[in-house]
PDB file of N, CA, C and O in Angstrom:
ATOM      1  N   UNK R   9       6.012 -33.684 -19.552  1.00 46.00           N
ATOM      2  CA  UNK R   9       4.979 -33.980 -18.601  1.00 46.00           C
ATOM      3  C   UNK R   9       3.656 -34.222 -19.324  1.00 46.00           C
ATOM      4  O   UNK R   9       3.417 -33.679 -20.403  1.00 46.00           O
ATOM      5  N   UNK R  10       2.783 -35.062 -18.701  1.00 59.00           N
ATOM      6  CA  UNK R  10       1.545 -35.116 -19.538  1.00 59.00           C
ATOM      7  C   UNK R  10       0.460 -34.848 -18.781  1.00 59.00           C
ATOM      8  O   UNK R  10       0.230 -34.921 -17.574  1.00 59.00           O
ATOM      9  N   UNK R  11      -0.267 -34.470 -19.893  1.00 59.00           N
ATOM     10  CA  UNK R  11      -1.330 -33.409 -19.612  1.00 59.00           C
ATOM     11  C   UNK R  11      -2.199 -34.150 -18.267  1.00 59.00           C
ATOM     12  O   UNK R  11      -2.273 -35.370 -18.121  1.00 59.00           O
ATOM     13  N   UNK R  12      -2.789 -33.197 -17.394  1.00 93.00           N
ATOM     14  CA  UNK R  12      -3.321 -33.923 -16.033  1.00 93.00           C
ATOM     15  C   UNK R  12      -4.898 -33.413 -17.036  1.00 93.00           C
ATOM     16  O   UNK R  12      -5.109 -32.540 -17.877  1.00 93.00           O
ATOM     17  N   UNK R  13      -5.768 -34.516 -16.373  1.00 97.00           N
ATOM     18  CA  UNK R  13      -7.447 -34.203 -17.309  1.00 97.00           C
ATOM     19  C   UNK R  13      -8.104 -35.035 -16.055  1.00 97.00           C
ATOM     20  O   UNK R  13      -7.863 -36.117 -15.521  1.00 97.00           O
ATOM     21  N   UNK R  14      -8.990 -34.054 -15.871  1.00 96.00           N
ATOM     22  CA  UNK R  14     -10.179 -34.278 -14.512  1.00 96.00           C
ATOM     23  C   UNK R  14     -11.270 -35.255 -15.379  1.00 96.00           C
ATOM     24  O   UNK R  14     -10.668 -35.531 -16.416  1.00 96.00           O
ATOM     25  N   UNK R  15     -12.144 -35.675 -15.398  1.00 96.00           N
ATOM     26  CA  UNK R  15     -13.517 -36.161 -15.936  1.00 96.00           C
ATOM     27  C   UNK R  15     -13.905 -35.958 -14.803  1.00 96.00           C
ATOM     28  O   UNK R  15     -13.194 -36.336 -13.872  1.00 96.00           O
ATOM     29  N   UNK R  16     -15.190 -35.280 -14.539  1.00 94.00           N
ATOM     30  CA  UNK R  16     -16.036 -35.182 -13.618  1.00 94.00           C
ATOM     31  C   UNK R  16     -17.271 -35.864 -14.050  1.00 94.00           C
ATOM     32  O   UNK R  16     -17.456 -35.692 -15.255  1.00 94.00           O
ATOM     33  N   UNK R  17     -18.079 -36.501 -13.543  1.00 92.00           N
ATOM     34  CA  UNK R  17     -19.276 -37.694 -13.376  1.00 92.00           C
ATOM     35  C   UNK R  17     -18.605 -38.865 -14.307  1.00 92.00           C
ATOM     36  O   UNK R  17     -18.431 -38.870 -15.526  1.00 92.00           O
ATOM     37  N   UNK R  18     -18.291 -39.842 -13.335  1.00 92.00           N
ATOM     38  CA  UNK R  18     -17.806 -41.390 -13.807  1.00 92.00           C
ATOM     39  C   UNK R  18     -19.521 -42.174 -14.040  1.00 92.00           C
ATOM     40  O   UNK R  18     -19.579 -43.276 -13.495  1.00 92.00           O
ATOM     41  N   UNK R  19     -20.341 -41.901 -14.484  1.00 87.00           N
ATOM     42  CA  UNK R  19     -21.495 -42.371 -15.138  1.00 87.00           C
ATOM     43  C   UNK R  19     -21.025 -43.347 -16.546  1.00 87.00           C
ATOM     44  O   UNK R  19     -19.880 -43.771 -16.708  1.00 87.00           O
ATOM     45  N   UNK R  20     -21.952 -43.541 -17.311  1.00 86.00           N
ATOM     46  CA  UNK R  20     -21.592 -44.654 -18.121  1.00 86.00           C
ATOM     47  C   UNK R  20     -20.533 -43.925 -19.257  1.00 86.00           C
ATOM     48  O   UNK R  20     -19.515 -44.482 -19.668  1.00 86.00           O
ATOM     49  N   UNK R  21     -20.913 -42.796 -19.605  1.00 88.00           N
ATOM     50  CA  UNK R  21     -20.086 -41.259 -20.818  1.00 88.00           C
ATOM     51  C   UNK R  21     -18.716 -41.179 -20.207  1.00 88.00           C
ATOM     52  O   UNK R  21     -17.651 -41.563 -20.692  1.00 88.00           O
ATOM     53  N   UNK R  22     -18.913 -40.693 -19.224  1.00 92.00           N
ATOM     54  CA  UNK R  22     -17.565 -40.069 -18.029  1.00 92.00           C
ATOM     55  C   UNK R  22     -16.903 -41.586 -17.914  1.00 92.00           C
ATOM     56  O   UNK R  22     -16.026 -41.830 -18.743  1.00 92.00           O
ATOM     57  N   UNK R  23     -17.207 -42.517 -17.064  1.00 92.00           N
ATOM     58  CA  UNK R  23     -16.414 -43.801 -17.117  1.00 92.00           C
ATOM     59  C   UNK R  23     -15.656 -44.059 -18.476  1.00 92.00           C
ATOM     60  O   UNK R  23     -14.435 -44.072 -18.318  1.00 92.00           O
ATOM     61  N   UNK R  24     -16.085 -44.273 -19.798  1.00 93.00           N
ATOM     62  CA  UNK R  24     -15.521 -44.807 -20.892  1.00 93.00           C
ATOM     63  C   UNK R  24     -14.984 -43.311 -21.193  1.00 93.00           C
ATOM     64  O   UNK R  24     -14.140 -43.431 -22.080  1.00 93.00           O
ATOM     65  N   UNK R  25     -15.103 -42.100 -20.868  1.00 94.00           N
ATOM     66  CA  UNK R  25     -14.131 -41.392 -21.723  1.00 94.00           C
ATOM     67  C   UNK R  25     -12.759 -41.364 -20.418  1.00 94.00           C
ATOM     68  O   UNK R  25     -11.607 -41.271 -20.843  1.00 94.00           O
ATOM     69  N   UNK R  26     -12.918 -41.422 -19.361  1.00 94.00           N
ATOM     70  CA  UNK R  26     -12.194 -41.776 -18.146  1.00 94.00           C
ATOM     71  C   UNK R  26     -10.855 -43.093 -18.590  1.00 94.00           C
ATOM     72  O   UNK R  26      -9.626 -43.100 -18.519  1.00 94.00           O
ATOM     73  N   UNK R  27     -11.767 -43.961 -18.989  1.00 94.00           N
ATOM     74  CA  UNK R  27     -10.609 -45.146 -19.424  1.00 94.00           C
ATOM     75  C   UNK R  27     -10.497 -45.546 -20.567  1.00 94.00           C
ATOM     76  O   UNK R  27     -10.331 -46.763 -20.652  1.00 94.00           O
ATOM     77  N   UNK R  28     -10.532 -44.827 -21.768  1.00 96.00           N
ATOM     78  CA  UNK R  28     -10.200 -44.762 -23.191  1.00 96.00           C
ATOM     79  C   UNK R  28      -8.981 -43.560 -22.385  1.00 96.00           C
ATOM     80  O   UNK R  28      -8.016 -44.212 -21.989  1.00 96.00           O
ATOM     81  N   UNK R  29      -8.859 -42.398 -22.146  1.00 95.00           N
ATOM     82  CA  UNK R  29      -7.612 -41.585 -21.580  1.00 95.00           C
ATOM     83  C   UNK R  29      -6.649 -42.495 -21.195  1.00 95.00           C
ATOM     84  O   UNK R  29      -5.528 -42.507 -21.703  1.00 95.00           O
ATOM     85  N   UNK R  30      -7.046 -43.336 -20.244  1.00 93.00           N
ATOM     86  CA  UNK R  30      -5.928 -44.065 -18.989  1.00 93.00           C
ATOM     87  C   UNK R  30      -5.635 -44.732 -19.958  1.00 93.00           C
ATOM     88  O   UNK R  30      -4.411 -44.843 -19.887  1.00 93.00           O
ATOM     89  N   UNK R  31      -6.027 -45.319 -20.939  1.00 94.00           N
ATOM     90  CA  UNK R  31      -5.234 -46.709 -21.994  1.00 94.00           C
ATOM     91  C   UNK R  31      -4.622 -45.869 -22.961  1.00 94.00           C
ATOM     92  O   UNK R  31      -3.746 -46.495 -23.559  1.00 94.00           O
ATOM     93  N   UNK R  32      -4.754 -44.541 -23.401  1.00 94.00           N
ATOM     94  CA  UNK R  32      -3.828 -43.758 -24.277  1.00 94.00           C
ATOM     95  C   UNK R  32      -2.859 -43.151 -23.386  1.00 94.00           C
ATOM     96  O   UNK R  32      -2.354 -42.166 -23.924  1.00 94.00           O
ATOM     97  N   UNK R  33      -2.384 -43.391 -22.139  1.00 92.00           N
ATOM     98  CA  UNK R  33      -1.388 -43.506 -21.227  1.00 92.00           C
ATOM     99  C   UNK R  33      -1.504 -41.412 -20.652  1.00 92.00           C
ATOM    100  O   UNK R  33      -0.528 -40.833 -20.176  1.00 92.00           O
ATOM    101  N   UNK R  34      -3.136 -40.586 -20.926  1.00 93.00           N
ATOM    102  CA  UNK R  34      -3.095 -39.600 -19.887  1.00 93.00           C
ATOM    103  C   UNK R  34      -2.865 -39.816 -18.679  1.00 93.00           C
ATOM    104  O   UNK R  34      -2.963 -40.952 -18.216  1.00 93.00           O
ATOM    105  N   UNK R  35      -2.528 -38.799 -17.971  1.00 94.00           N
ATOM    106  CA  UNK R  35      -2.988 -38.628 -16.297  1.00 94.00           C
ATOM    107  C   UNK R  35      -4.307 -38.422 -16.176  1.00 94.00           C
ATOM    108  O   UNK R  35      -4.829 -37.473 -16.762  1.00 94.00           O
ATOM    109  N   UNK R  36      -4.814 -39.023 -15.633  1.00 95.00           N
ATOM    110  CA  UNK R  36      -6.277 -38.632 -15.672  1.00 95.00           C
ATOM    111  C   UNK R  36      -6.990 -38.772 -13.978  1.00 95.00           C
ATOM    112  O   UNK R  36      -6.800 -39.863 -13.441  1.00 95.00           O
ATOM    113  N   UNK R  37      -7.433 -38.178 -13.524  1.00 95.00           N
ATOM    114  CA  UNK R  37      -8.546 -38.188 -12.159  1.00 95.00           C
ATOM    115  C   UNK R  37     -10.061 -38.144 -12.671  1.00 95.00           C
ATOM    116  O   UNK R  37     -10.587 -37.351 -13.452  1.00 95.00           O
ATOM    117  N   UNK R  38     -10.598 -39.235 -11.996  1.00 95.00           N
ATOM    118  CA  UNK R  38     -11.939 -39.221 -12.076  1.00 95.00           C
ATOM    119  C   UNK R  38     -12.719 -38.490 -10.672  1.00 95.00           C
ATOM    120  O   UNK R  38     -12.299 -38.405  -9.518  1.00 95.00           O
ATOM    121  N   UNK R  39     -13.796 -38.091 -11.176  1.00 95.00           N
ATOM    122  CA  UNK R  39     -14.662 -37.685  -9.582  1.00 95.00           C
ATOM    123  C   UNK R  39     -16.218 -38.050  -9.816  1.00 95.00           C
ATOM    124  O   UNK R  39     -16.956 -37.786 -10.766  1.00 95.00           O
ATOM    125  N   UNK R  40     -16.408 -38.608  -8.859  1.00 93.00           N
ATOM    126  CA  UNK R  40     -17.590 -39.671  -9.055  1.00 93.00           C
ATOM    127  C   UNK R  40     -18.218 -39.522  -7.645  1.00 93.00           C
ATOM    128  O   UNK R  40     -17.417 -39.398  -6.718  1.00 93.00           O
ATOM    129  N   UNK R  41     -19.586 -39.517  -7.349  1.00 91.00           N
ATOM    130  CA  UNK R  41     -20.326 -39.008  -6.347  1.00 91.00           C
ATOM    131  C   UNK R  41     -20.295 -40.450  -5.863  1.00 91.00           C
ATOM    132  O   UNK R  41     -20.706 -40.539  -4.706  1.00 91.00           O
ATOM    133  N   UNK R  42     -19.878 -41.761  -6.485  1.00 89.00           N
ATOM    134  CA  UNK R  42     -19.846 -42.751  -5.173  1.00 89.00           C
ATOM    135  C   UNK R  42     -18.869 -43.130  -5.861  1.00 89.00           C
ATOM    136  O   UNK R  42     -18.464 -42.499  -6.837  1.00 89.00           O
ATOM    137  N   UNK R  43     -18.121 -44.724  -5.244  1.00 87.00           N
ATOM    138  CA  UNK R  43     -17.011 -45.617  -5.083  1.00 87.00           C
ATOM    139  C   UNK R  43     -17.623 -46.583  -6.110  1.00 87.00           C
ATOM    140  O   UNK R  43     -18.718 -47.139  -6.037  1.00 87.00           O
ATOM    141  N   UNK R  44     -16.414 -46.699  -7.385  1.00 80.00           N
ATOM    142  CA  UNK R  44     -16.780 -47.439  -8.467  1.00 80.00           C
ATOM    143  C   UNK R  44     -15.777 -48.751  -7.752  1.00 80.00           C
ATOM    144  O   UNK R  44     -14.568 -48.843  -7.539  1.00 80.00           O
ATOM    145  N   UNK R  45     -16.619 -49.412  -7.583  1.00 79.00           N
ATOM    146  CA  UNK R  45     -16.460 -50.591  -7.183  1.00 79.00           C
ATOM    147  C   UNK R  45     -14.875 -51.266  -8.099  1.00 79.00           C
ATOM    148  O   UNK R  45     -14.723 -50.970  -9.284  1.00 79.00           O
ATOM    149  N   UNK R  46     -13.935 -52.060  -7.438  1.00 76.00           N
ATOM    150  CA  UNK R  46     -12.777 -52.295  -8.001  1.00 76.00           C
ATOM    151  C   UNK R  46     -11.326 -50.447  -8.780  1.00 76.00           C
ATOM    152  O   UNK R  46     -10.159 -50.269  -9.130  1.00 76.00           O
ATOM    153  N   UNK R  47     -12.070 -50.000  -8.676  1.00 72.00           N
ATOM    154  CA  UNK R  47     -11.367 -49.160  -9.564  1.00 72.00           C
ATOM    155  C   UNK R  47     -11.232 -47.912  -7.701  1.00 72.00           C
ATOM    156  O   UNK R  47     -12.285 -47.466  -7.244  1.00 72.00           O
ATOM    157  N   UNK R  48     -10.049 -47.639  -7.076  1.00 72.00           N
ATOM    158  CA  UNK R  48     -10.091 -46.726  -6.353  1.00 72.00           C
ATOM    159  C   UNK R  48      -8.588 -45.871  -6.594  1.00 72.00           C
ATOM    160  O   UNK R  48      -8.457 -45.168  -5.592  1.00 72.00           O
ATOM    161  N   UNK R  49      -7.589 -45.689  -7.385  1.00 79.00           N
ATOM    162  CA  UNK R  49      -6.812 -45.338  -7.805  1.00 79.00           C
ATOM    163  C   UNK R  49      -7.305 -43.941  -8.996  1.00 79.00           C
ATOM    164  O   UNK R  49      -7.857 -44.126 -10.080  1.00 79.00           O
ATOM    165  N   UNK R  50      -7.026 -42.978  -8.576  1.00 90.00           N
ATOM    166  CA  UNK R  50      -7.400 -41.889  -9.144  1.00 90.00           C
ATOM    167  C   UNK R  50      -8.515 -41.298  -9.476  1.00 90.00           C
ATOM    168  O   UNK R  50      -8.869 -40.605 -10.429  1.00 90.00           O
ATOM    169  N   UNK R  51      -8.985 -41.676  -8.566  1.00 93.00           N
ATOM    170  CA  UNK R  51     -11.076 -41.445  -8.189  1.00 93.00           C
ATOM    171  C   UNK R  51     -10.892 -40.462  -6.980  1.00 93.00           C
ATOM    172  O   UNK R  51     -10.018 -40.555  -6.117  1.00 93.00           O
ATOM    173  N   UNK R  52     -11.651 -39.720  -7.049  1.00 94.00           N
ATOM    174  CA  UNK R  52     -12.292 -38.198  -6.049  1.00 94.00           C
ATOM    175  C   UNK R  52     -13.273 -39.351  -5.651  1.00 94.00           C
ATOM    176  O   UNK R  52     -13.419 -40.187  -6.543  1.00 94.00           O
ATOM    177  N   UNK R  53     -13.986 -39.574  -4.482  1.00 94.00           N
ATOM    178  CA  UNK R  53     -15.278 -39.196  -4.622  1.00 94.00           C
ATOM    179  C   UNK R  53     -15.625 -38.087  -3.734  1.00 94.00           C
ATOM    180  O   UNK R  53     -15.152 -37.726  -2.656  1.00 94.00           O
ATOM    181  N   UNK R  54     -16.679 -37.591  -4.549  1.00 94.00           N
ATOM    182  CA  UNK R  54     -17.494 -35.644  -3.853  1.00 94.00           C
ATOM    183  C   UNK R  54     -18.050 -35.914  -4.783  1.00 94.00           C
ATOM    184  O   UNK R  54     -18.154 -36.839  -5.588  1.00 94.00           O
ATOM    185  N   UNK R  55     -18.671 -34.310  -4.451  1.00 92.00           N
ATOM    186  CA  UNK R  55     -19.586 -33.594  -5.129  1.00 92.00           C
ATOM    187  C   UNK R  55     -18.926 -33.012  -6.026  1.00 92.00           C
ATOM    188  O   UNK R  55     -17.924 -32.372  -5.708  1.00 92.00           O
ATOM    189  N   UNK R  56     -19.389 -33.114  -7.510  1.00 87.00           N
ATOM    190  CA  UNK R  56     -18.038 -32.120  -8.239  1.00 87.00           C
ATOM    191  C   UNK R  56     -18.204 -31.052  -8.554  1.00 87.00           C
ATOM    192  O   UNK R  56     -17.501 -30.460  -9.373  1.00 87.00           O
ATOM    193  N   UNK R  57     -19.682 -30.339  -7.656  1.00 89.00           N
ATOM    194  CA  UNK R  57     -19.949 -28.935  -7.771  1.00 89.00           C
ATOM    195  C   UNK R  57     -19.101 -28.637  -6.416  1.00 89.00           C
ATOM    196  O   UNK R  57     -19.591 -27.586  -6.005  1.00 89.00           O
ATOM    197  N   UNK R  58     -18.214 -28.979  -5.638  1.00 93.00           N
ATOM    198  CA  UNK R  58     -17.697 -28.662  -4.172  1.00 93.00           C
ATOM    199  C   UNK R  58     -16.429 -27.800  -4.602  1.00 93.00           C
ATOM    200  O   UNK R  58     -15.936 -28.171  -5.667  1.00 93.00           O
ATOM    201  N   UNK R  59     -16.002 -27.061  -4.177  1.00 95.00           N
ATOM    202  CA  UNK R  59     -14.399 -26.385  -3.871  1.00 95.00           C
ATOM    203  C   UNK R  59     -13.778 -27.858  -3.366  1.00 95.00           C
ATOM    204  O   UNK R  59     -13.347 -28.552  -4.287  1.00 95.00           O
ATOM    205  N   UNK R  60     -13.706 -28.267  -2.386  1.00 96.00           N
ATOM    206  CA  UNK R  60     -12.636 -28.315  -1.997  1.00 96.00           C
ATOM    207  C   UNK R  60     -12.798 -29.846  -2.518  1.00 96.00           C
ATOM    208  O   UNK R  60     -11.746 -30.436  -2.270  1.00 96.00           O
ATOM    209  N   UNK R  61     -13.896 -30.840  -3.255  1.00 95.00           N
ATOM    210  CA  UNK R  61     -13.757 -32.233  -3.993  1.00 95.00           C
ATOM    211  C   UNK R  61     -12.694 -31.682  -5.018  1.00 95.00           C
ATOM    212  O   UNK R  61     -11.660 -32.328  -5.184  1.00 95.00           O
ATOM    213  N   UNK R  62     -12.965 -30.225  -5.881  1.00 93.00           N
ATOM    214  CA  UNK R  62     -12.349 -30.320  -7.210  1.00 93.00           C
ATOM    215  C   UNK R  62     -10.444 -29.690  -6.641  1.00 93.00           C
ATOM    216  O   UNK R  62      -9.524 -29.645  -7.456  1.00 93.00           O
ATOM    217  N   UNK R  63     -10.348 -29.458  -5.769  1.00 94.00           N
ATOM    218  CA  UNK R  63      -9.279 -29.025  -5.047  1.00 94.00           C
ATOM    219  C   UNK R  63      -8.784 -30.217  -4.889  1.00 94.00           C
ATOM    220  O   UNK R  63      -7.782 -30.310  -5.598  1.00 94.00           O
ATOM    221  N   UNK R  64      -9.000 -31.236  -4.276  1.00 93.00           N
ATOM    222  CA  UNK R  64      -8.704 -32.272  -4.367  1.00 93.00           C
ATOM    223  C   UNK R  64      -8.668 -33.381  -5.084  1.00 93.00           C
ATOM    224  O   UNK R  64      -8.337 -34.476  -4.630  1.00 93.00           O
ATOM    225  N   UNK R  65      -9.095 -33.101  -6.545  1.00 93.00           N
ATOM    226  CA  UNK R  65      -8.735 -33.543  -7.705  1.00 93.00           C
ATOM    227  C   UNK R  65      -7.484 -33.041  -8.584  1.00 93.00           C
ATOM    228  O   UNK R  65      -6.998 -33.463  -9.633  1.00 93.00           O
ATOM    229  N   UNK R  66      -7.146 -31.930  -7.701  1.00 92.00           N
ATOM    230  CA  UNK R  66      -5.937 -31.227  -8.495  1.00 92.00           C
ATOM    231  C   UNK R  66      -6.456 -30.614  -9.423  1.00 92.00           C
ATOM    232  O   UNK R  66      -5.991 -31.024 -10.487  1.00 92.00           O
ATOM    233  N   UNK R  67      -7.412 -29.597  -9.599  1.00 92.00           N
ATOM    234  CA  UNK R  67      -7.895 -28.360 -10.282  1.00 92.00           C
ATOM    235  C   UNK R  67      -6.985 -27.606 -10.594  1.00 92.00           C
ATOM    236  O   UNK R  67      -6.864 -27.476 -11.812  1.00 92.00           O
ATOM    237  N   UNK R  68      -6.190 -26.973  -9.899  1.00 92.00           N
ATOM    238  CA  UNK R  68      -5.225 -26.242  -9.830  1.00 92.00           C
ATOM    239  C   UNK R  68      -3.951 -26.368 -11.031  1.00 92.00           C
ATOM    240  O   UNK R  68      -3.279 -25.440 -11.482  1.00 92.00           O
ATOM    241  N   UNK R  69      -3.880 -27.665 -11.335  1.00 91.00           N
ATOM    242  CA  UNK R  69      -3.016 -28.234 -12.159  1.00 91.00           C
ATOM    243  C   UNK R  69      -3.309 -28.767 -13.302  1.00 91.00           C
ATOM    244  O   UNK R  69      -2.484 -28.976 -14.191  1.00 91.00           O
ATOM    245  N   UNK R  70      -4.711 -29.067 -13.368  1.00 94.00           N
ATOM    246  CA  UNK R  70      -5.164 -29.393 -14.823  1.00 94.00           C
ATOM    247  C   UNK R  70      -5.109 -28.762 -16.071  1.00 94.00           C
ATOM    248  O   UNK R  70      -5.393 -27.596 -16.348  1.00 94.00           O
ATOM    249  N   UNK R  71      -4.711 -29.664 -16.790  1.00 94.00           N
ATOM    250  CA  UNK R  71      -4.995 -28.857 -18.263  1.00 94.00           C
ATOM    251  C   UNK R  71      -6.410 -29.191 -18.993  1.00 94.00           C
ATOM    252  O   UNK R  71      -6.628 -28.818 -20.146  1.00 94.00           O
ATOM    253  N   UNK R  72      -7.198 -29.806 -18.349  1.00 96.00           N
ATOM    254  CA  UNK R  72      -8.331 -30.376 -19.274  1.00 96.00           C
ATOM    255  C   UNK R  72      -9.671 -30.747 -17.926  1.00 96.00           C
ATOM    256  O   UNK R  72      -9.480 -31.497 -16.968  1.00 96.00           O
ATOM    257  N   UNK R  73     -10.735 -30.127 -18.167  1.00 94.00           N
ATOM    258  CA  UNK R  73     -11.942 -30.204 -17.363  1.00 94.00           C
ATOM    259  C   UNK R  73     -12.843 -31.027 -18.250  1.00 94.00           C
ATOM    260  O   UNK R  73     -13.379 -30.406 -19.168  1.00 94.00           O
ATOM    261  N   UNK R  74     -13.076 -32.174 -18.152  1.00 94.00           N
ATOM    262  CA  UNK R  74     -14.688 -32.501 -19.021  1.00 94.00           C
ATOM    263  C   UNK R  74     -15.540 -33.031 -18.110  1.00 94.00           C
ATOM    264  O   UNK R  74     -15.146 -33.847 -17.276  1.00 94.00           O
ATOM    265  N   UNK R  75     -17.118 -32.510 -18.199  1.00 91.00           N
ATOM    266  CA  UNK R  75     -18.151 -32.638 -17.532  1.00 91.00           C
ATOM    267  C   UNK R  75     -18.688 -33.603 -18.111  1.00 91.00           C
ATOM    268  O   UNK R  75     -18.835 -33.526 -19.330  1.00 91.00           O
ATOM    269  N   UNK R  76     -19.203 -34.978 -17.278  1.00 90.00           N
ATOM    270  CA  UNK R  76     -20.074 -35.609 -18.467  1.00 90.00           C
ATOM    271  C   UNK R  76     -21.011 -36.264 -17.515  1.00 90.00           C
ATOM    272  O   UNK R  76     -20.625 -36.963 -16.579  1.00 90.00           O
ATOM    273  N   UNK R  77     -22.839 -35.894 -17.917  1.00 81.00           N
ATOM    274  CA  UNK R  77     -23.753 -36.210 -16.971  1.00 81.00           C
ATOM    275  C   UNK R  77     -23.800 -37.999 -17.286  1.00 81.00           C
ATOM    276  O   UNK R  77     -23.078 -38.651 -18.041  1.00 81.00           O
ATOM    277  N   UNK R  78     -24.953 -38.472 -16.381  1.00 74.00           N
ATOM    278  CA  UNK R  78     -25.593 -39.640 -17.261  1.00 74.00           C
ATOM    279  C   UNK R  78     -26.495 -40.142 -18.217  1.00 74.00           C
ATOM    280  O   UNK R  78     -26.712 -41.264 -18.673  1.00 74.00           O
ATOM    281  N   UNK R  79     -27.111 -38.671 -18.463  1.00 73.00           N
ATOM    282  CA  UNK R  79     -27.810 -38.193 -19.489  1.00 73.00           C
ATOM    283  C   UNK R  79     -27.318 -37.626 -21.037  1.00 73.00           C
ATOM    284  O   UNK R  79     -27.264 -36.476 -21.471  1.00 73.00           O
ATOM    285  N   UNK R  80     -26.968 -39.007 -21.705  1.00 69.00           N
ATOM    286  CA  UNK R  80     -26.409 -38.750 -22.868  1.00 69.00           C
ATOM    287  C   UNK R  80     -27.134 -37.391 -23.735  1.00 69.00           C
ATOM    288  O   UNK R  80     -26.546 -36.709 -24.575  1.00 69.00           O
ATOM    289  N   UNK R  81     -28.269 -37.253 -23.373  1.00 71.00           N
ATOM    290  CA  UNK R  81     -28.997 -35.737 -24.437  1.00 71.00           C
ATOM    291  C   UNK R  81     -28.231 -35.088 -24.178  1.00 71.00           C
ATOM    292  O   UNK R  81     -27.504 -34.682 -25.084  1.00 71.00           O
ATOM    293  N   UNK R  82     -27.949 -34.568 -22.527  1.00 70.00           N
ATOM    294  CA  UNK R  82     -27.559 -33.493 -22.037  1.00 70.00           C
ATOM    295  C   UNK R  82     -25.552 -33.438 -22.895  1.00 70.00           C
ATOM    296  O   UNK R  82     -24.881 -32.621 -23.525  1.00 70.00           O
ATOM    297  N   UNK R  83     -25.396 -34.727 -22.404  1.00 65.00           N
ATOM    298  CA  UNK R  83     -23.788 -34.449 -22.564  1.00 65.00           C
ATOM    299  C   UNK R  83     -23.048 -33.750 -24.468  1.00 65.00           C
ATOM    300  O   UNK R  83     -22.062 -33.055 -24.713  1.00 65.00           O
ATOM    301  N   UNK R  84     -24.224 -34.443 -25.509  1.00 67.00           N
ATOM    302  CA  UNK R  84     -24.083 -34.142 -26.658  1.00 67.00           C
ATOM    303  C   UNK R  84     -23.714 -32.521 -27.282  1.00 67.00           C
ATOM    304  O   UNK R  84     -22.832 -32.302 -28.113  1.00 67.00           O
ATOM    305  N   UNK R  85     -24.867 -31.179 -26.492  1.00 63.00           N
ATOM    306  CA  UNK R  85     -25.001 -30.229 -27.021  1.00 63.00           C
ATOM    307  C   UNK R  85     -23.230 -29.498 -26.471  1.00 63.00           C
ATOM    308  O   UNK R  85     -22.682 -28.479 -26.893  1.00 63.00           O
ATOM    309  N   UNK R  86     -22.997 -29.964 -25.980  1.00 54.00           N
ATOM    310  CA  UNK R  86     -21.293 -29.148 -25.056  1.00 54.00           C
ATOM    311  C   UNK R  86     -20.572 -29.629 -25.703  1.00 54.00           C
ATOM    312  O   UNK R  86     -19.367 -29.439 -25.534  1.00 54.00           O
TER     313      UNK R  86
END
């Protein structure tokens, strides 16, 4: 089975680490506070501070959480 991996914020960081995964053939769910236009196949959208958005990303089953803002400073120090 292969590993299930959330990316939470599909921003410009989260998007490309989102689909560099999907082309190395992970499972991967994105969660993105709006609708990335063309792409609606394994997209949340919520809040990904919510219970029941990350519940519905399949939290429960993941092996891999990465947070990534749109603020590249922020995303570097984690």
């Amino acid at each position: 089975m292969k590993p299930r991996i959330i990316v939470c914020g599909l921003g410009r960081t989260g998007y490309t680490i989102y689909s560099l995964l999907r082309q190395q053939g992970a499972t991967v769910i994105g969660i993105s506070t709006e609708p990335r236009a063309g792409e609606q196949a394994n997209i949340v959208v919520g809040d990904l501070r919510s219970a029941s958005t990350l519940m519905k990303s399949g939290i429960v089953e993941a092996h891999t959480l990465v947070i990534a803002s749109n603020d590249d400073a922020e995303n570097l120090p984690f």
